[in-house]
Amino acid sequence: MTVTVSANVAGSWINGAAVVTRGARHQVINPATGDVVAELALATPADVDTAVASARTALPGWAGATPAERSAVLAKLAALTAEHADELVAEEVSQTGKPARLAREFDVPGSIDNIDFFAGAARHLEGKATAEYSGDHTSSVRREAVGVVATITPWNYPLQMAVWKVLPALAAGCSVVIKPAELTPLTTLTLARLASEAGVPDGVFNVVTGAGGDVGTALAGHRDVDVVTFTGSTPVGRKVMAVAAVHGHRTQLELGGKAPFVVFDDADLDAAIQGAVAGSLINTGQDCTAATRAIVARELYDDFVAGVREVMGKVVVGDPNDEDTDLGPLISTAHRAKVAGMVERAPGQGGRVVTGGSAPNVPGSFYRPTVIADVSEDSEVYRDEIFGPVLTVRSFTDDDDAVRRPTTPITAWRPRRGPATSTALSGRLGRFRPDVCGSTTTSRSSARCRTAGWAHRDSARTCPTTRSRSTSPSSM
Ligand code: NAP
């Protein structure tokens, strides 16, 4: 089925309007079916110039609006987003192939809630330390908008990523140019349209669509932006940092992940199995916090492998619009080929494919839930981000071993039953480095649930879209 192209996918969104940009025509494909969802014109570096210029022109008005004015507009955007929730769910499902249930219960309501949050945050920008630090001079620090924010987002949670990048900037009074992933531009364009309807002034929120190599590079390396904020893979993040550094831009990178999932010998085995399956399959494993490396106490290892194999076998793979579907397709056939290649190379590096390891013979870029046991520490599937529905498993013999094994970030399993177990665990958890141990909220309810783990981060851990300015003497 080919969905009719609507006005908001003309190409880009610049200066408050849909713009048919000057680049090649591009088709957005539904990865569940291979059908064309929309066709649009991509931007060119010249279009990036236009978008950045429009953000620069709009900046003083938006930065100069009072917090209450910005907050009111963003609250209206939250309300409009809620009104258009069904449209956003449909777009997100058709461009990513994720189960409608996930988009409806997680992506879209989470985005609305986050917009609401930043509407409130707009009124809480604080200044600091007004005092007479030297003689008759009064010093103060005030927060003000940094300027034009260039942002680049990935395809796995397109709407949420756009919200996480754009809304803090808007709340702080910045203007924005965002480049969504070429595969998934639709919900970002809709968000920009709704922002205009909500009263975000023309030029404050711009979207340029296109491939990373040209449009992304042109944006991150643009001399007239002030901040570059990127979410995506670690190798691309390095490139973004390099081009942004040419002009000395402030840079924030949210990069790839490879979260370990540690199962101690006193864990509730059934809960650990359910959690590992849910944590590794969330969003078809295309999640920077997906728990893809299970590191399991030797005593539980065989039962754990048998258990995850059994539960994975019951996961429903198929039509994202079917309410019973747990697992949609991978984002594209190209990405599936990458995942399949890693799985196929695993046996040569000591891994044992226990279940899955192949694509069903149906249209779309589906891949079966896969467990690879006995992986060695230096094997590709254990070491590198797979970004697919693949759980790797290896064992440990004592806690020292478990602590040493995940030399990269950790998502530790937290058993829920019994004070004795919890007491033992809190001592064990304390042995993991707190700076690499993210919050873990894996629950037992199959693939509906979400883990929050750790992903590589760089530069500012806090929102980089305000800056502190010292003034002395003060004219306040
Ligand atoms: P990706 O290939 O790194 O692409 C991310 C974005 O960068 C896309 O918009 C891409 O554009 C663009 N891009 C590609 N090459 C570029 C270049 N040379 N210069 C500027 N921009 C460029 O990542 P992905 O495959 O979309 O997403 C998956 C990755 O994101 C995984 O590694 C995942 O762990 C990570 N991720 C991290 C977080 C986090 O919070 N840490 C959250 C979500 C995802 P095109 O795709 O249009 O070419």
Short mmCIF file of C-alpha atoms and ligand atoms in Angstrom, two decimals:
data_model
loop_
_atom_site.label_atom_id
_atom_site.label_comp_id
_atom_site.label_asym_id
_atom_site.label_seq_id
_atom_site.Cartn_x
_atom_site.Cartn_y
_atom_site.Cartn_z
CA MET A 1 0.00 0.00 0.00
CA THR A 2 1.35 3.42 -0.88
CA VAL A 3 0.22 6.17 1.45
CA THR A 4 -0.50 9.50 -0.24
CA VAL A 5 2.19 12.06 0.34
CA SER A 6 0.92 14.83 2.57
CA ALA A 7 1.95 18.47 2.56
CA ASN A 8 4.09 18.15 5.64
CA VAL A 9 6.45 15.79 3.86
CA ALA A 10 7.29 18.21 1.07
CA GLY A 11 10.88 17.84 2.15
CA SER A 12 11.98 20.00 5.05
CA TRP A 13 10.44 22.46 7.46
CA ILE A 14 12.16 25.81 7.32
CA ASN A 15 11.10 29.17 8.69
CA GLY A 16 7.68 27.90 9.72
CA ALA A 17 6.71 26.23 6.44
CA ALA A 18 7.03 22.99 4.51
CA VAL A 19 9.70 23.47 1.86
CA VAL A 20 10.40 21.35 -1.19
CA THR A 21 14.16 21.34 -0.86
CA ARG A 22 16.68 21.02 -3.65
CA GLY A 23 18.06 17.52 -3.11
CA ALA A 24 17.19 14.15 -4.58
CA ARG A 25 13.76 12.55 -4.18
CA HIS A 26 13.68 10.07 -1.33
CA GLN A 27 11.24 7.33 -0.36
CA VAL A 28 10.40 6.49 3.22
CA ILE A 29 9.91 2.74 3.38
CA ASN A 30 7.79 0.73 5.81
CA PRO A 31 10.25 -1.93 6.99
CA ALA A 32 7.43 -4.30 7.89
CA THR A 33 6.18 -4.48 4.32
CA GLY A 34 8.71 -2.84 2.02
CA ASP A 35 5.97 -0.42 0.91
CA VAL A 36 6.58 3.25 0.23
CA VAL A 37 5.10 5.34 3.04
CA ALA A 38 6.02 8.77 1.74
CA GLU A 39 8.20 10.44 -0.81
CA LEU A 40 9.96 13.70 -0.20
CA ALA A 41 12.73 15.94 -1.44
CA LEU A 42 15.95 15.82 0.53
CA ALA A 43 17.80 18.93 1.59
CA THR A 44 21.16 20.03 0.25
CA PRO A 45 23.94 21.88 2.08
CA ALA A 46 22.48 25.07 0.57
CA ASP A 47 19.17 24.28 2.26
CA VAL A 48 21.07 23.79 5.51
CA ASP A 49 22.45 27.33 5.07
CA THR A 50 18.88 28.62 4.64
CA ALA A 51 17.66 26.76 7.73
CA VAL A 52 20.56 27.96 9.89
CA ALA A 53 20.07 31.53 8.68
CA SER A 54 16.41 31.35 9.55
CA ALA A 55 17.23 29.97 13.02
CA ARG A 56 19.77 32.78 13.51
CA THR A 57 17.25 35.45 12.50
CA ALA A 58 14.55 34.02 14.77
CA LEU A 59 16.85 33.62 17.76
CA PRO A 60 16.67 37.07 19.41
CA GLY A 61 12.87 37.13 19.50
CA TRP A 62 12.57 33.65 21.03
CA ALA A 63 15.50 34.07 23.41
CA GLY A 64 14.04 37.41 24.45
CA ALA A 65 10.57 36.02 25.17
CA THR A 66 9.83 35.68 28.84
CA PRO A 67 9.99 32.21 30.37
CA ALA A 68 6.24 32.38 30.88
CA GLU A 69 5.68 33.10 27.19
CA ARG A 70 7.90 30.22 26.08
CA SER A 71 6.34 27.92 28.64
CA ALA A 72 2.82 28.70 27.41
CA VAL A 73 3.73 27.93 23.80
CA LEU A 74 5.42 24.65 24.74
CA ALA A 75 2.47 23.62 26.91
CA LYS A 76 0.25 24.24 23.89
CA LEU A 77 2.58 22.05 21.84
CA ALA A 78 2.18 19.27 24.42
CA ALA A 79 -1.60 19.58 24.15
CA LEU A 80 -1.52 19.57 20.33
CA THR A 81 0.79 16.57 20.33
CA ALA A 82 -1.70 14.74 22.52
CA GLU A 83 -4.51 15.68 20.12
CA HIS A 84 -2.47 14.26 17.23
CA ALA A 85 -1.30 11.17 19.10
CA ASP A 86 -2.99 8.74 16.72
CA GLU A 87 -1.39 10.40 13.69
CA LEU A 88 2.01 10.28 15.36
CA VAL A 89 1.58 6.61 16.30
CA ALA A 90 0.62 5.76 12.71
CA GLU A 91 3.62 7.64 11.28
CA GLU A 92 6.04 6.16 13.79
CA VAL A 93 4.81 2.62 13.16
CA SER A 94 4.86 2.98 9.39
CA GLN A 95 8.39 4.41 9.19
CA THR A 96 10.04 2.22 11.87
CA GLY A 97 7.92 -0.96 11.84
CA LYS A 98 7.81 -0.96 15.64
CA PRO A 99 4.73 -2.56 17.21
CA ALA A 100 1.84 -0.09 17.38
CA ARG A 101 1.45 -1.09 21.00
CA LEU A 102 4.97 0.14 21.76
CA ALA A 103 4.45 3.41 19.90
CA ARG A 104 1.07 3.97 21.55
CA GLU A 105 2.07 3.04 25.09
CA PHE A 106 5.63 4.28 25.14
CA ASP A 107 7.00 6.45 22.32
CA VAL A 108 4.13 8.88 21.88
CA PRO A 109 2.88 9.32 25.48
CA GLY A 110 6.48 9.53 26.64
CA SER A 111 7.11 12.29 24.12
CA ILE A 112 4.00 14.21 25.17
CA ASP A 113 5.04 13.95 28.80
CA ASN A 114 8.54 15.15 27.97
CA ILE A 115 7.20 18.16 26.05
CA ASP A 116 5.06 18.98 29.06
CA PHE A 117 8.09 18.63 31.30
CA PHE A 118 10.13 21.07 29.24
CA ALA A 119 7.22 23.51 29.11
CA GLY A 120 7.53 23.62 32.89
CA ALA A 121 11.32 23.65 32.82
CA ALA A 122 11.24 26.83 30.71
CA ARG A 123 10.19 28.67 33.87
CA HIS A 124 12.92 27.22 36.04
CA LEU A 125 16.11 28.54 34.52
CA GLU A 126 18.02 29.84 37.44
CA GLY A 127 20.69 32.42 38.03
CA LYS A 128 23.28 32.11 40.77
CA ALA A 129 25.52 33.75 43.22
CA THR A 130 24.61 37.40 43.22
CA ALA A 131 26.91 38.99 45.77
CA GLU A 132 29.65 41.54 46.28
CA TYR A 133 32.72 39.37 45.85
CA SER A 134 35.12 42.24 45.36
CA GLY A 135 34.69 45.64 46.92
CA ASP A 136 31.92 47.68 45.41
CA HIS A 137 31.28 45.30 42.50
CA THR A 138 28.21 43.12 42.41
CA SER A 139 28.68 39.81 40.58
CA SER A 140 26.02 37.50 39.25
CA VAL A 141 25.67 34.50 37.00
CA ARG A 142 22.66 34.27 34.77
CA ARG A 143 21.55 31.55 32.37
CA GLU A 144 20.79 32.57 28.84
CA ALA A 145 20.22 30.84 25.53
CA VAL A 146 23.42 29.64 23.89
CA GLY A 147 22.13 30.33 20.40
CA VAL A 148 21.42 28.16 17.38
CA VAL A 149 21.40 24.44 18.18
CA ALA A 150 22.23 21.94 15.44
CA THR A 151 20.93 18.50 16.23
CA ILE A 152 21.18 15.11 14.52
CA THR A 153 19.04 12.14 15.55
CA PRO A 154 18.89 8.38 14.87
CA TRP A 155 16.03 6.23 13.57
CA ASN A 156 15.27 3.96 16.52
CA TYR A 157 12.99 6.33 18.50
CA PRO A 158 12.53 9.16 15.99
CA LEU A 159 9.87 11.19 17.83
CA GLN A 160 11.36 10.75 21.28
CA MET A 161 14.84 11.61 20.06
CA ALA A 162 13.52 14.77 18.41
CA VAL A 163 11.73 15.76 21.61
CA TRP A 164 14.76 15.07 23.78
CA LYS A 165 16.94 17.19 21.54
CA VAL A 166 14.65 20.03 20.53
CA LEU A 167 12.51 20.71 23.60
CA PRO A 168 15.29 21.52 26.10
CA ALA A 169 16.71 23.91 23.53
CA LEU A 170 13.38 25.62 22.94
CA ALA A 171 12.71 25.82 26.68
CA ALA A 172 16.04 27.58 27.13
CA GLY A 173 15.29 30.10 24.38
CA CYS A 174 17.48 28.60 21.66
CA SER A 175 16.49 28.11 18.05
CA VAL A 176 17.05 24.74 16.40
CA VAL A 177 17.88 23.01 13.15
CA ILE A 178 17.34 19.27 13.40
CA LYS A 179 18.34 16.57 10.92
CA PRO A 180 16.42 13.36 11.59
CA ALA A 181 17.65 10.07 10.17
CA GLU A 182 16.91 9.86 6.48
CA LEU A 183 14.95 6.64 7.07
CA THR A 184 12.54 8.17 9.61
CA PRO A 185 11.83 11.88 9.06
CA LEU A 186 8.03 11.84 9.35
CA THR A 187 7.28 12.37 13.03
CA THR A 188 9.99 15.03 13.35
CA LEU A 189 8.36 16.96 10.50
CA THR A 190 4.96 16.59 12.12
CA LEU A 191 6.34 17.79 15.45
CA ALA A 192 7.72 20.91 13.74
CA ARG A 193 4.37 21.58 12.09
CA LEU A 194 2.57 21.23 15.42
CA ALA A 195 5.13 23.52 17.04
CA SER A 196 4.25 26.20 14.49
CA GLU A 197 0.56 25.70 15.20
CA ALA A 198 1.28 26.01 18.91
CA GLY A 199 2.91 29.40 18.37
CA VAL A 200 6.62 28.62 18.14
CA PRO A 201 7.74 31.53 15.96
CA ASP A 202 8.82 30.92 12.37
CA GLY A 203 12.48 29.99 12.14
CA VAL A 204 12.81 28.77 15.72
CA PHE A 205 12.28 25.08 14.90
CA ASN A 206 13.64 23.95 11.52
CA VAL A 207 13.95 20.46 10.07
CA VAL A 208 16.30 19.48 7.24
CA THR A 209 15.96 15.98 5.88
CA GLY A 210 18.80 14.14 4.21
CA ALA A 211 21.66 11.72 4.62
CA GLY A 212 24.23 12.14 7.32
CA GLY A 213 27.25 12.26 5.03
CA ASP A 214 26.19 15.48 3.32
CA VAL A 215 23.33 17.20 5.19
CA GLY A 216 24.50 16.01 8.64
CA THR A 217 28.08 17.04 7.99
CA ALA A 218 26.98 20.39 6.60
CA LEU A 219 24.90 21.01 9.72
CA ALA A 220 27.40 19.86 12.35
CA GLY A 221 30.19 21.74 10.64
CA HIS A 222 28.20 24.91 9.98
CA ARG A 223 30.04 27.97 11.14
CA ASP A 224 26.90 29.80 12.25
CA VAL A 225 25.60 27.28 14.78
CA ASP A 226 26.56 27.46 18.45
CA VAL A 227 25.89 23.96 19.78
CA VAL A 228 25.98 20.56 18.11
CA THR A 229 24.05 17.78 19.80
CA PHE A 230 24.10 14.31 18.30
CA THR A 231 22.54 10.94 19.12
CA GLY A 232 23.68 7.94 17.14
CA SER A 233 26.47 5.43 16.77
CA THR A 234 29.89 5.87 18.28
CA PRO A 235 31.82 5.91 14.96
CA VAL A 236 29.53 8.59 13.49
CA GLY A 237 29.68 10.53 16.76
CA ARG A 238 33.44 10.76 16.37
CA LYS A 239 33.02 12.22 12.90
CA VAL A 240 30.45 14.73 14.14
CA MET A 241 32.76 15.80 16.93
CA ALA A 242 35.59 16.30 14.44
CA VAL A 243 33.62 18.55 12.10
CA ALA A 244 32.05 20.48 14.98
CA ALA A 245 35.50 21.05 16.46
CA VAL A 246 36.61 22.97 13.36
CA HIS A 247 34.57 25.94 14.58
CA GLY A 248 34.96 25.11 18.26
CA HIS A 249 31.25 24.37 18.70
CA ARG A 250 30.03 23.06 22.03
CA THR A 251 29.25 19.41 21.38
CA GLN A 252 27.10 16.84 23.12
CA LEU A 253 27.19 13.22 22.00
CA GLU A 254 24.84 10.40 23.03
CA LEU A 255 26.39 7.29 21.49
CA GLY A 256 26.10 3.52 21.18
CA GLY A 257 25.72 1.02 23.98
CA LYS A 258 26.36 -2.62 24.81
CA ALA A 259 24.69 -3.19 28.15
CA PRO A 260 25.68 -6.26 30.16
CA PHE A 261 23.01 -8.07 32.15
CA VAL A 262 24.54 -9.80 35.16
CA VAL A 263 22.71 -12.73 36.77
CA PHE A 264 24.14 -13.70 40.17
CA ASP A 265 23.83 -17.20 41.58
CA ASP A 266 21.07 -16.15 44.01
CA ALA A 267 18.88 -14.47 41.41
CA ASP A 268 15.27 -15.40 40.80
CA LEU A 269 15.95 -17.42 37.66
CA ASP A 270 12.50 -17.11 36.14
CA ALA A 271 12.47 -13.34 36.61
CA ALA A 272 15.99 -13.08 35.20
CA ILE A 273 14.99 -15.04 32.10
CA GLN A 274 11.93 -12.87 31.50
CA GLY A 275 13.95 -9.73 32.10
CA ALA A 276 16.76 -10.75 29.78
CA VAL A 277 14.35 -11.53 26.96
CA ALA A 278 12.44 -8.29 27.42
CA GLY A 279 15.62 -6.26 27.87
CA SER A 280 17.30 -7.64 24.78
CA LEU A 281 14.28 -7.54 22.47
CA ILE A 282 12.91 -4.10 23.27
CA ASN A 283 12.33 -2.26 19.99
CA THR A 284 13.71 -5.34 18.16
CA GLY A 285 16.96 -4.85 20.06
CA GLN A 286 17.45 -1.48 18.38
CA ASP A 287 17.96 0.32 21.64
CA CYS A 288 21.16 1.84 22.96
CA THR A 289 20.38 0.39 26.39
CA ALA A 290 19.30 -3.06 25.19
CA ALA A 291 20.61 -5.73 27.54
CA THR A 292 22.43 -7.76 24.93
CA ARG A 293 25.20 -9.41 26.95
CA ALA A 294 23.97 -11.78 29.63
CA ILE A 295 26.73 -12.73 32.06
CA VAL A 296 25.38 -15.57 34.14
CA ALA A 297 26.61 -17.41 37.25
CA ARG A 298 27.94 -20.83 36.27
CA GLU A 299 25.43 -22.56 38.58
CA LEU A 300 22.48 -21.07 36.69
CA TYR A 301 23.98 -20.98 33.23
CA ASP A 302 22.46 -24.06 31.58
CA ASP A 303 18.99 -23.39 33.00
CA PHE A 304 19.23 -19.75 31.99
CA VAL A 305 20.16 -20.62 28.40
CA ALA A 306 17.36 -23.18 28.19
CA GLY A 307 14.91 -20.67 29.70
CA VAL A 308 15.71 -17.77 27.38
CA ARG A 309 15.57 -20.16 24.46
CA GLU A 310 12.09 -21.26 25.46
CA VAL A 311 10.76 -17.74 26.11
CA MET A 312 12.30 -16.37 22.89
CA GLY A 313 10.49 -19.14 21.04
CA LYS A 314 7.15 -17.75 22.26
CA VAL A 315 7.80 -14.16 21.20
CA VAL A 316 5.33 -13.11 18.52
CA VAL A 317 7.10 -11.65 15.48
CA GLY A 318 4.96 -10.04 12.82
CA ASP A 319 2.58 -7.30 11.76
CA PRO A 320 3.28 -4.22 13.91
CA ASN A 321 -0.40 -3.31 13.82
CA ASP A 322 -1.43 -6.61 15.37
CA GLU A 323 -1.98 -6.14 19.10
CA ASP A 324 -0.38 -9.51 19.84
CA THR A 325 2.88 -8.66 18.10
CA ASP A 326 5.90 -8.37 20.38
CA LEU A 327 8.59 -7.87 17.78
CA GLY A 328 8.55 -5.84 14.58
CA PRO A 329 11.14 -5.85 11.81
CA LEU A 330 14.59 -4.35 11.84
CA ILE A 331 14.74 -0.86 10.39
CA SER A 332 15.86 -1.91 6.91
CA THR A 333 17.08 -4.86 4.88
CA ALA A 334 20.56 -3.32 4.92
CA HIS A 335 20.55 -3.28 8.71
CA ARG A 336 19.21 -6.83 8.79
CA ALA A 337 22.13 -7.93 6.60
CA LYS A 338 24.52 -6.37 9.12
CA VAL A 339 22.85 -8.16 12.06
CA ALA A 340 22.71 -11.47 10.16
CA GLY A 341 26.37 -11.18 9.23
CA MET A 342 27.40 -10.79 12.87
CA VAL A 343 25.29 -13.78 13.90
CA GLU A 344 26.65 -15.92 11.05
CA ARG A 345 30.25 -15.14 12.04
CA ALA A 346 29.64 -16.00 15.71
CA PRO A 347 30.12 -19.80 15.50
CA GLY A 348 33.52 -19.24 13.94
CA GLN A 349 34.44 -17.29 17.09
CA GLY A 350 33.17 -19.94 19.53
CA GLY A 351 29.51 -18.93 19.85
CA ARG A 352 26.64 -21.44 19.74
CA VAL A 353 23.39 -20.24 18.14
CA VAL A 354 20.76 -21.73 20.43
CA THR A 355 17.67 -20.32 18.75
CA GLY A 356 16.89 -17.94 15.88
CA GLY A 357 19.79 -16.88 13.70
CA SER A 358 17.75 -16.49 10.54
CA ALA A 359 15.15 -14.35 8.82
CA PRO A 360 11.61 -15.61 8.30
CA ASN A 361 10.56 -15.94 4.68
CA VAL A 362 8.14 -13.02 4.66
CA PRO A 363 8.20 -9.51 3.18
CA GLY A 364 9.89 -6.85 5.27
CA SER A 365 13.14 -6.88 7.21
CA PHE A 366 12.18 -9.27 10.03
CA TYR A 367 14.75 -11.32 11.93
CA ARG A 368 14.05 -14.06 14.43
CA PRO A 369 14.81 -13.55 18.12
CA THR A 370 18.24 -15.05 18.60
CA VAL A 371 20.29 -16.42 21.48
CA ILE A 372 24.00 -17.08 21.12
CA ALA A 373 25.52 -18.98 24.06
CA ASP A 374 29.13 -19.66 25.03
CA VAL A 375 30.37 -16.47 23.39
CA SER A 376 33.99 -15.65 24.00
CA GLU A 377 35.00 -12.35 25.48
CA ASP A 378 36.79 -11.20 22.36
CA SER A 379 34.12 -12.30 19.89
CA GLU A 380 32.47 -9.70 17.70
CA VAL A 381 28.93 -10.34 18.97
CA TYR A 382 29.99 -9.93 22.59
CA ARG A 383 32.16 -6.90 21.99
CA ASP A 384 30.32 -4.82 19.38
CA GLU A 385 26.86 -3.33 19.30
CA ILE A 386 24.60 -5.61 17.22
CA PHE A 387 21.45 -3.45 17.41
CA GLY A 388 19.19 -6.38 16.67
CA PRO A 389 17.13 -9.01 18.55
CA VAL A 390 20.17 -10.96 19.66
CA LEU A 391 21.06 -11.97 23.23
CA THR A 392 24.58 -13.26 23.82
CA VAL A 393 25.30 -15.35 26.92
CA ARG A 394 28.45 -16.34 28.77
CA SER A 395 29.09 -17.59 32.27
CA PHE A 396 31.12 -16.45 35.27
CA THR A 397 32.38 -18.45 38.21
CA ASP A 398 32.71 -15.90 40.98
CA ASP A 399 31.85 -12.29 41.61
CA ASP A 400 35.35 -11.09 40.84
CA ASP A 401 34.95 -12.67 37.45
CA ALA A 402 31.54 -11.02 36.95
CA VAL A 403 32.90 -7.63 37.88
CA ARG A 404 35.91 -7.98 35.64
CA ARG A 405 34.00 -9.29 32.62
CA PRO A 406 31.96 -6.27 31.65
CA THR A 407 34.88 -3.99 30.98
CA THR A 408 32.36 -1.78 29.25
CA PRO A 409 29.08 -0.52 30.75
CA ILE A 410 26.86 -2.57 32.96
CA THR A 411 23.18 -3.18 33.37
CA ALA A 412 22.90 -5.42 36.41
CA TRP A 413 19.95 -7.64 37.05
CA ARG A 414 18.11 -6.77 40.22
CA PRO A 415 16.21 -9.69 41.76
CA ARG A 416 13.03 -8.64 43.47
CA ARG A 417 12.23 -11.42 45.87
CA GLY A 418 13.44 -11.84 49.39
CA PRO A 419 15.33 -9.47 51.66
CA ALA A 420 18.24 -11.86 51.93
CA THR A 421 18.72 -11.80 48.19
CA SER A 422 18.40 -8.05 48.06
CA THR A 423 20.87 -7.55 50.86
CA ALA A 424 23.35 -9.77 49.13
CA LEU A 425 22.74 -7.95 45.91
CA SER A 426 23.23 -4.46 47.21
CA GLY A 427 26.72 -5.44 48.29
CA ARG A 428 27.38 -6.94 44.91
CA LEU A 429 25.97 -4.04 42.96
CA GLY A 430 28.20 -1.72 44.90
CA ARG A 431 31.17 -3.34 43.24
CA PHE A 432 30.24 -2.02 39.84
CA ARG A 433 31.54 1.39 38.97
CA PRO A 434 28.73 3.84 39.61
CA ASP A 435 29.73 6.01 36.68
CA VAL A 436 29.08 3.18 34.25
CA CYS A 437 26.06 1.66 35.98
CA GLY A 438 22.83 3.10 34.62
CA SER A 439 19.43 2.78 36.14
CA THR A 440 17.81 -0.56 35.43
CA THR A 441 14.09 -0.94 35.19
CA THR A 442 13.76 -4.25 33.43
CA SER A 443 10.44 -5.73 34.40
CA ARG A 444 8.94 -9.13 33.86
CA SER A 445 6.23 -8.29 31.41
CA SER A 446 7.73 -9.60 28.22
CA ALA A 447 8.65 -7.28 25.39
CA ARG A 448 6.29 -4.56 26.56
CA CYS A 449 8.87 -3.39 29.03
CA ARG A 450 11.91 -1.27 28.79
CA THR A 451 15.36 -1.33 30.26
CA ALA A 452 17.27 1.78 30.94
CA GLY A 453 20.94 1.09 30.99
CA TRP A 454 24.08 2.85 30.03
CA ALA A 455 25.32 4.18 26.77
CA HIS A 456 28.51 5.99 25.95
CA ARG A 457 28.12 9.65 26.56
CA ASP A 458 30.46 12.44 25.91
CA SER A 459 30.91 16.07 26.77
CA ALA A 460 28.16 17.77 28.68
CA ARG A 461 26.03 15.42 30.70
CA THR A 462 23.65 18.26 31.35
CA CYS A 463 21.61 20.19 28.87
CA PRO A 464 24.08 22.27 26.85
CA THR A 465 21.54 24.74 25.64
CA THR A 466 21.99 27.39 28.23
CA ARG A 467 25.21 29.05 29.23
CA SER A 468 26.26 30.86 32.31
CA ARG A 469 27.34 34.43 32.00
CA SER A 470 29.16 36.25 34.72
CA THR A 471 28.45 39.90 35.01
CA SER A 472 30.36 42.25 37.17
CA PRO A 473 29.45 44.87 38.00
CA SER A 474 25.79 44.08 37.65
CA SER A 475 23.17 46.37 36.26
CA MET A 476 20.39 44.22 37.64
P1 NAP B 1 24.05 6.60 13.03
O1 NAP B 1 24.29 5.81 11.81
O2 NAP B 1 25.23 7.05 13.82
O3 NAP B 1 23.21 7.87 12.55
C1 NAP B 1 22.71 8.81 13.48
C2 NAP B 1 22.42 10.10 12.75
O4 NAP B 1 23.66 10.63 12.26
C3 NAP B 1 21.51 9.92 11.54
O5 NAP B 1 20.69 11.05 11.42
C4 NAP B 1 22.52 9.86 10.39
O6 NAP B 1 21.97 10.24 9.16
C5 NAP B 1 23.54 10.87 10.86
N1 NAP B 1 24.86 10.74 10.26
C6 NAP B 1 25.41 9.67 9.65
N2 NAP B 1 26.66 9.97 9.22
C7 NAP B 1 26.89 11.26 9.56
C8 NAP B 1 27.99 12.15 9.38
N3 NAP B 1 29.13 11.76 8.78
N4 NAP B 1 27.89 13.41 9.86
C9 NAP B 1 26.75 13.82 10.49
N5 NAP B 1 25.68 13.03 10.67
C10 NAP B 1 25.74 11.75 10.22
O7 NAP B 1 23.09 5.87 14.04
P2 NAP B 1 21.72 5.15 13.72
O8 NAP B 1 22.06 3.91 12.96
O9 NAP B 1 20.77 6.12 13.14
O10 NAP B 1 21.20 4.82 15.20
C11 NAP B 1 21.67 3.77 15.93
C12 NAP B 1 22.75 4.20 16.89
O11 NAP B 1 22.27 5.24 17.75
C13 NAP B 1 23.16 3.08 17.82
O12 NAP B 1 24.55 3.05 17.94
C14 NAP B 1 22.50 3.45 19.15
O13 NAP B 1 23.14 2.89 20.26
C15 NAP B 1 22.59 4.93 19.11
N6 NAP B 1 21.63 5.56 20.02
C16 NAP B 1 22.09 6.12 21.17
C17 NAP B 1 21.21 6.71 22.07
C18 NAP B 1 21.70 7.35 23.35
O14 NAP B 1 20.91 8.01 24.03
N7 NAP B 1 22.97 7.18 23.71
C19 NAP B 1 19.84 6.73 21.76
C20 NAP B 1 19.40 6.16 20.57
C21 NAP B 1 20.32 5.58 19.70
P3 NAP B 1 21.38 9.19 8.10
O15 NAP B 1 21.01 7.97 8.84
O16 NAP B 1 20.22 9.90 7.54
O17 NAP B 1 22.46 8.96 7.11
#
